[in-house]
mmCIF file of C-alpha atoms in Angstrom:
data_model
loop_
_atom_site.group_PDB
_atom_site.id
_atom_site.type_symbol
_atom_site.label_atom_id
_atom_site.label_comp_id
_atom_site.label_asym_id
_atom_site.label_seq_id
_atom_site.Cartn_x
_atom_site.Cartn_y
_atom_site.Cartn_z
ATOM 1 C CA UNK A 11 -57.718 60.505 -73.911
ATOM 2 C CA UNK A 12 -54.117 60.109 -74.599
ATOM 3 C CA UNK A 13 -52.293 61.288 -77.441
ATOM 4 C CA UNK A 14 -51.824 58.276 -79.487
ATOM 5 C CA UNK A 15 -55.969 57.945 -79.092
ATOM 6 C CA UNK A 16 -56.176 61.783 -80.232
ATOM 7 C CA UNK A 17 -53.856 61.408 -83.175
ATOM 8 C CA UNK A 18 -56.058 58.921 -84.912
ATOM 9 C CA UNK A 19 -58.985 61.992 -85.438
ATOM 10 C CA UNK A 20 -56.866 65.084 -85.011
ATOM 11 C CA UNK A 21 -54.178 65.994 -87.790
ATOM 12 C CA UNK A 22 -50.383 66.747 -86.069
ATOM 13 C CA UNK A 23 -48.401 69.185 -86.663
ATOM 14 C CA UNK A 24 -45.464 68.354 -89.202
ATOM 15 C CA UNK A 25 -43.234 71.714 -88.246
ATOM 16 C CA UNK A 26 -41.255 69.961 -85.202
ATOM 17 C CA UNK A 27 -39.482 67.905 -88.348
ATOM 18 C CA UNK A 28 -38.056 70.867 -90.344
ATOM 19 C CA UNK A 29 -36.842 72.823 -86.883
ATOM 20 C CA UNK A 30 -35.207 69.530 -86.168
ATOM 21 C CA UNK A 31 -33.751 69.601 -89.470
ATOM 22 C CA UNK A 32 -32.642 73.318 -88.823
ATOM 23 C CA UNK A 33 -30.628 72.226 -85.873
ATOM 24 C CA UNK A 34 -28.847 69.713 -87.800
ATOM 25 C CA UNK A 35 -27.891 71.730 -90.764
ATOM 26 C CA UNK A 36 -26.375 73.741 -87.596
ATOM 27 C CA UNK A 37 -24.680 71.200 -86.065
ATOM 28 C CA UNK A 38 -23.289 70.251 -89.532
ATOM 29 C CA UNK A 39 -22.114 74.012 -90.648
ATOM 30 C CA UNK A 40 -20.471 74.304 -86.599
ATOM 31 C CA UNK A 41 -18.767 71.032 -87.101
ATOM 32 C CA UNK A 42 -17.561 72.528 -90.829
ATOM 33 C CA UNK A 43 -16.207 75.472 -89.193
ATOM 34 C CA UNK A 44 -14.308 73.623 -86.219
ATOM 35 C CA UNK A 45 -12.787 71.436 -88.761
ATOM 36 C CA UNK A 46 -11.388 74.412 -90.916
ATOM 37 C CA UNK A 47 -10.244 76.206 -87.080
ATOM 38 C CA UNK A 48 -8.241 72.730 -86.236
ATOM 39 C CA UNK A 49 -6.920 72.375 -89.195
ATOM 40 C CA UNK A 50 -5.604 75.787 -90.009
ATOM 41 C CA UNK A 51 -4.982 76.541 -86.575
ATOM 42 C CA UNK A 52 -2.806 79.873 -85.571
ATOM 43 C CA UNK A 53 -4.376 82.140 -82.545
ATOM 44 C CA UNK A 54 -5.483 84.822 -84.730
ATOM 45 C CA UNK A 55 -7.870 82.578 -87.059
ATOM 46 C CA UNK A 56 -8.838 80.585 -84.108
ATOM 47 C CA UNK A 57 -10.908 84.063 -82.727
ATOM 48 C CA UNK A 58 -12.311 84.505 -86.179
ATOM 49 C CA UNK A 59 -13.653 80.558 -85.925
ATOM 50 C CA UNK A 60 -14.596 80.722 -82.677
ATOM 51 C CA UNK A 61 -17.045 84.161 -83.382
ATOM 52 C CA UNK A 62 -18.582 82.064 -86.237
ATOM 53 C CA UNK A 63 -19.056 79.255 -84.128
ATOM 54 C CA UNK A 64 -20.895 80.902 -81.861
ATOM 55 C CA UNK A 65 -23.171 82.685 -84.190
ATOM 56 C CA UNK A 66 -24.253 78.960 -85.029
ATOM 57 C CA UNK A 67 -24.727 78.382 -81.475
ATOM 58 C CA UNK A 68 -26.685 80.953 -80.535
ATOM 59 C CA UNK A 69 -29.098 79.788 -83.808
ATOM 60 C CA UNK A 70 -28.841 76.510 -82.060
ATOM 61 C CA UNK A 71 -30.238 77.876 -79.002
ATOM 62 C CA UNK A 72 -32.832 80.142 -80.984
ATOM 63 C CA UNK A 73 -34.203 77.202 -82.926
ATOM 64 C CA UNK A 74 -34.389 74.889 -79.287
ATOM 65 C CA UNK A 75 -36.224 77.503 -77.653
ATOM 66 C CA UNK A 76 -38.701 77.761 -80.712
ATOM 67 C CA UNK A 77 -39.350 73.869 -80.514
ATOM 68 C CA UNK A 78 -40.250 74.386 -76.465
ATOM 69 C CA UNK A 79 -42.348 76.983 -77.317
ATOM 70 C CA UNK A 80 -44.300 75.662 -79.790
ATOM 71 C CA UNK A 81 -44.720 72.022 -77.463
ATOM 72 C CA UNK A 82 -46.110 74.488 -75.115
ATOM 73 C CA UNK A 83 -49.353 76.065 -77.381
ATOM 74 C CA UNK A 84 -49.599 72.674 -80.425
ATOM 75 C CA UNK A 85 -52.675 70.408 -78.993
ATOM 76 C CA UNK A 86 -51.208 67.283 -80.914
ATOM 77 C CA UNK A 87 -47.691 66.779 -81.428
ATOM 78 C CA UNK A 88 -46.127 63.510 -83.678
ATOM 79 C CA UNK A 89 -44.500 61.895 -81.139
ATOM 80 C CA UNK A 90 -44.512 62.455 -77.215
ATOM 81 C CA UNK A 91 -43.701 66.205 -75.941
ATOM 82 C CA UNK A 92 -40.811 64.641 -74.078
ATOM 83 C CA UNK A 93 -39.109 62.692 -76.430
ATOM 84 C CA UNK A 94 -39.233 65.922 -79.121
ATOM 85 C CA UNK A 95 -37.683 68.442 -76.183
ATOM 86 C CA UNK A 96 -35.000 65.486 -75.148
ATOM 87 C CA UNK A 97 -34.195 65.083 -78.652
ATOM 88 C CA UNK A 98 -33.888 69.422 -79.585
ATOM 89 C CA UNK A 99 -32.095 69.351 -76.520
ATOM 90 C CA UNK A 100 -29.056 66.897 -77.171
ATOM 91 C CA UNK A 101 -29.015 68.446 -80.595
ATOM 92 C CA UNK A 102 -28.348 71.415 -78.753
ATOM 93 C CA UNK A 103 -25.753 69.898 -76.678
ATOM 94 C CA UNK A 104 -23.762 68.850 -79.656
ATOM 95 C CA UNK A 105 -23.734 72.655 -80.555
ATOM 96 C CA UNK A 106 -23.053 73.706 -77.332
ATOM 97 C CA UNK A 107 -19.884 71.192 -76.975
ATOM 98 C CA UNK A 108 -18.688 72.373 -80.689
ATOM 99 C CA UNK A 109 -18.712 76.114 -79.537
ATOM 100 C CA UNK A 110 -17.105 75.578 -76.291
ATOM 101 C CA UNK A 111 -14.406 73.353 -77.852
ATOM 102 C CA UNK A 112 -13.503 76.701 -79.981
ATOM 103 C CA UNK A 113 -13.654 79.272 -77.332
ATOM 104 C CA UNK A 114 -11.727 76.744 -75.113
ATOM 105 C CA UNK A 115 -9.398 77.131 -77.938
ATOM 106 C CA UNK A 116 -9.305 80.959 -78.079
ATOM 107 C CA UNK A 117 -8.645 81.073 -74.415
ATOM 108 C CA UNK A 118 -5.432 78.219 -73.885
ATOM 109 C CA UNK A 119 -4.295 79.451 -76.850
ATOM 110 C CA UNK A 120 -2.678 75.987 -77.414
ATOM 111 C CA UNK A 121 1.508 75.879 -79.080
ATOM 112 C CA UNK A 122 -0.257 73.839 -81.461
ATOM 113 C CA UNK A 123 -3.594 71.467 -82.429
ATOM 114 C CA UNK A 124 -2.977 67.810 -82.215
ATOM 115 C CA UNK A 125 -3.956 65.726 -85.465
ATOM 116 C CA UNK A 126 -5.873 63.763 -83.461
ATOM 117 C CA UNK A 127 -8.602 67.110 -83.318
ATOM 118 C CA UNK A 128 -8.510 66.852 -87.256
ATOM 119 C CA UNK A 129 -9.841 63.640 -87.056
ATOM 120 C CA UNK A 130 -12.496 64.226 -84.255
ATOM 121 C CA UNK A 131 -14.315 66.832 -85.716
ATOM 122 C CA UNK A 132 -14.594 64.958 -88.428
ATOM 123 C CA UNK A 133 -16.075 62.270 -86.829
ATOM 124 C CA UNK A 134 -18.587 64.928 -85.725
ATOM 125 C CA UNK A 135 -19.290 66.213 -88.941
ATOM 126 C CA UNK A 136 -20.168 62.343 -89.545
ATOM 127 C CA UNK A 137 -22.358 62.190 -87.034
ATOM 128 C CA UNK A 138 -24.062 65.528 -88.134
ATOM 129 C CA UNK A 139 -24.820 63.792 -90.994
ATOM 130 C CA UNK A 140 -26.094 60.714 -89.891
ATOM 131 C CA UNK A 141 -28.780 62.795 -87.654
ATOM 132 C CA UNK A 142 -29.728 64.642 -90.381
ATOM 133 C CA UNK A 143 -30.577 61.526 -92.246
ATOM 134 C CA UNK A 144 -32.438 60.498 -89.175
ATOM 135 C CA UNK A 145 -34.298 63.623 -88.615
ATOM 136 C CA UNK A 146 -35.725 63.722 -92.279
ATOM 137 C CA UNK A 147 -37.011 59.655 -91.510
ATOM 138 C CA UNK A 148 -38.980 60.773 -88.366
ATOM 139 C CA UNK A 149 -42.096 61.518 -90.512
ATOM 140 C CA UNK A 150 -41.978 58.008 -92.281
ATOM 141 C CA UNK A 151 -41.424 55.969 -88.941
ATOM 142 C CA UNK A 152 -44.410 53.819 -89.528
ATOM 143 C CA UNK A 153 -43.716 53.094 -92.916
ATOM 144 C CA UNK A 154 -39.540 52.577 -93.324
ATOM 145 C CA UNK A 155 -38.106 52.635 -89.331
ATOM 146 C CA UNK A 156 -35.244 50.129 -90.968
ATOM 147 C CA UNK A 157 -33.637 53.492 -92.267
ATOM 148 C CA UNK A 158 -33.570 55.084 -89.075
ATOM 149 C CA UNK A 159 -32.268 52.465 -87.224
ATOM 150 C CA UNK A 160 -29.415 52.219 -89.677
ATOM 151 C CA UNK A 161 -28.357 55.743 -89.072
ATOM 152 C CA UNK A 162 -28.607 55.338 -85.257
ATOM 153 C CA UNK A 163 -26.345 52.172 -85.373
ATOM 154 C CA UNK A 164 -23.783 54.454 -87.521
ATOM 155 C CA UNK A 165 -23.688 56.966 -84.648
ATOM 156 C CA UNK A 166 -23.019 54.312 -82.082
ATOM 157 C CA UNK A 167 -20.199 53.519 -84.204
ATOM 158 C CA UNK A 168 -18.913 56.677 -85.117
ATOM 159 C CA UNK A 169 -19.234 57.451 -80.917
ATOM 160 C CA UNK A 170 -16.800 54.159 -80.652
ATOM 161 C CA UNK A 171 -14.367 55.535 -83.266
ATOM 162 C CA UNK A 172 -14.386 58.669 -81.223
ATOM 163 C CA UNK A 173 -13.377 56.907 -78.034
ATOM 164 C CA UNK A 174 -10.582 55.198 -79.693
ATOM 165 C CA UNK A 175 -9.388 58.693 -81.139
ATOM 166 C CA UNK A 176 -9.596 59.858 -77.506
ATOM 167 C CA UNK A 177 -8.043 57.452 -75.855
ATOM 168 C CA UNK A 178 -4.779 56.647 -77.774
ATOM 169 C CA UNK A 179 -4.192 60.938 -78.228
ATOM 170 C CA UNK A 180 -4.278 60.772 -73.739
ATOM 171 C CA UNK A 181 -1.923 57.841 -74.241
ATOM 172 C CA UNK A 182 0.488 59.485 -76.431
ATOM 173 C CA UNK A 183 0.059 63.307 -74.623
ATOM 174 C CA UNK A 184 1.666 61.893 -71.525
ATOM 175 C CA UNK A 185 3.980 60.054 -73.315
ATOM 176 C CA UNK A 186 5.252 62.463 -75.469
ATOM 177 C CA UNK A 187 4.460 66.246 -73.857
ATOM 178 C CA UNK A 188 6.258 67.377 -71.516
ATOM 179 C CA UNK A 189 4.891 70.890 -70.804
ATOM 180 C CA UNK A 190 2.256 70.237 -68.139
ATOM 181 C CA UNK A 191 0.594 73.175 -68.692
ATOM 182 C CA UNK A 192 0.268 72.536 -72.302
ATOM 183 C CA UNK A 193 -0.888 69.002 -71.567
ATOM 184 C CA UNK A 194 -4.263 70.296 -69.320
ATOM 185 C CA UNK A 195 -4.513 72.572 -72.276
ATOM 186 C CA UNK A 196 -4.564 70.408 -75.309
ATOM 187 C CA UNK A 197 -6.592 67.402 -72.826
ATOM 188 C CA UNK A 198 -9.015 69.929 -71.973
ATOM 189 C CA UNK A 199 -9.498 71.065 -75.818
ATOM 190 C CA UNK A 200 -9.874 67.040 -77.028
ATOM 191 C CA UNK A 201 -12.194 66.497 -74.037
ATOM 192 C CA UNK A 202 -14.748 68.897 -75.340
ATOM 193 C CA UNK A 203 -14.580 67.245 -78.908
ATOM 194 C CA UNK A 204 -15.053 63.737 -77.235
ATOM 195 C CA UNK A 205 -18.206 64.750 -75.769
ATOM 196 C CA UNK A 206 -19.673 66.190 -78.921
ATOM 197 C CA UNK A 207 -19.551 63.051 -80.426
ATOM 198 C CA UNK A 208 -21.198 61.559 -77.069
ATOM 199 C CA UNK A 209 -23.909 63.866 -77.299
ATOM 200 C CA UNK A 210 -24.485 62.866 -80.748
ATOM 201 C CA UNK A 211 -24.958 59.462 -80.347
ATOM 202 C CA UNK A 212 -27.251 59.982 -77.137
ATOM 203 C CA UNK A 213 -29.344 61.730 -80.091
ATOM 204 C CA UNK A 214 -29.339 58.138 -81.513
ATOM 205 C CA UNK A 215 -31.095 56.675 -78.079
ATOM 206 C CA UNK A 216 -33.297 58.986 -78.568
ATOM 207 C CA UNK A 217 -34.597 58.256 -81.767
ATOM 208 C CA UNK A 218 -34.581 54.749 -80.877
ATOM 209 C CA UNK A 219 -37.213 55.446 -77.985
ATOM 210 C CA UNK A 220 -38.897 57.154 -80.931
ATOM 211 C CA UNK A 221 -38.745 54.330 -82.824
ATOM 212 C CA UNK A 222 -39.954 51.343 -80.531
ATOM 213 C CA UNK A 223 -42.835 53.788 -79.249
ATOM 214 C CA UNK A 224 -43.666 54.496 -83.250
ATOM 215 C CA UNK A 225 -42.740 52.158 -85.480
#
């Protein structure tokens, strides 16, 4: 018997949506911090930022490792065991790319931060958001999937907006740095931003397989 056949008899367990939730508000309070790090950037606060950031990280990784555990001993789970790990996982990736944006940071120790990395985590903090939003419609899929969708088309737009960040700071870096060292710093810095927001809308696919199996 599969588990859409079980799920009709057998009640499933609700606490996958609030650790989901968890790693949101995480996502959200690392993307809070990196913004206040680019922003008020000097070496010295940038190790302060970076030791906060990876507090949240490491909750990140506490809270992912809870959701495989508890896929591993709950008999009925709301959606398909794969789709919940893929999904705590690219949350965690999102994290992951946050934190090593800020010890990337601490380590180049950059002559300065690029407005451009203002406006990036931003867009992350956006996107942090949006999946929050998303998260808390997962229990109500049957019922309303139009919100969900909605928030999943904002990350695929806020991932766009990201790109175009991304690309026009790499055209003006070469056109207007001249240190190369400082250019592989700063690029390498941005780069880890970029992908944040990447990983955040690959959260988005996910829900949508969530969706179109649930809905």
């Amino acid at each position: 018997m599969n588990n859409s056949f079980l799920s009709k008899f057998t009640p499933r367990e609700p606490k996958f949506f609030p650790l989901l939730r968890k790693m949101a508000d995480v996502m959200l309070t690392a993307s809070d911090l990196m913004i206040e790090c680019v922003q008020n950037y000097s070496h010295e606060s940038s190790i302060d930022y970076y030791k906060k950031i990876k507090e949240q990280e490491r909750e990140g990784d506490r809270l992912s490792n809870m959701i495989f555990d508890e896929l591993n001993t709950t008999f009925i789970t709301p959606f398909d065991r794969e789709d919940i790990n893929a999904l705590a996982g690219r949350l965690d990736d999102v994290i992951d790319h946050i934190n090593s944006c800020a010890k990337r940071i601490v380590l180049y120790n950059p002559k300065y931060m690029p407005k451009q990395s203002s406006d990036l985590a931003n867009l992350i903090r956006e996107s942090s958001i949006c999946i929050g939003k998303a998260v808390d419609e997962l229990d109500a899929l049957k019922k309303r999937p139009t919100n969900a969708k909605k928030y999943c088309s904002s990350l695929h737009d806020i991932e766009n907006k990201a790109d175009d960040v991304y690309e026009n700071f790499i055209i003006h870096l070469f056109e207007e740095e001249k240190d190369g060292i400082e250019i592989i710093k700063v690029k390498e810095i941005m780069y880890e931003l970029e992908k944040a927001t990447d990983s955040a809308e690959y959260v988005g696919k996910i829900i949508k397989t969530i969706i179109v199996k649930y809905a």
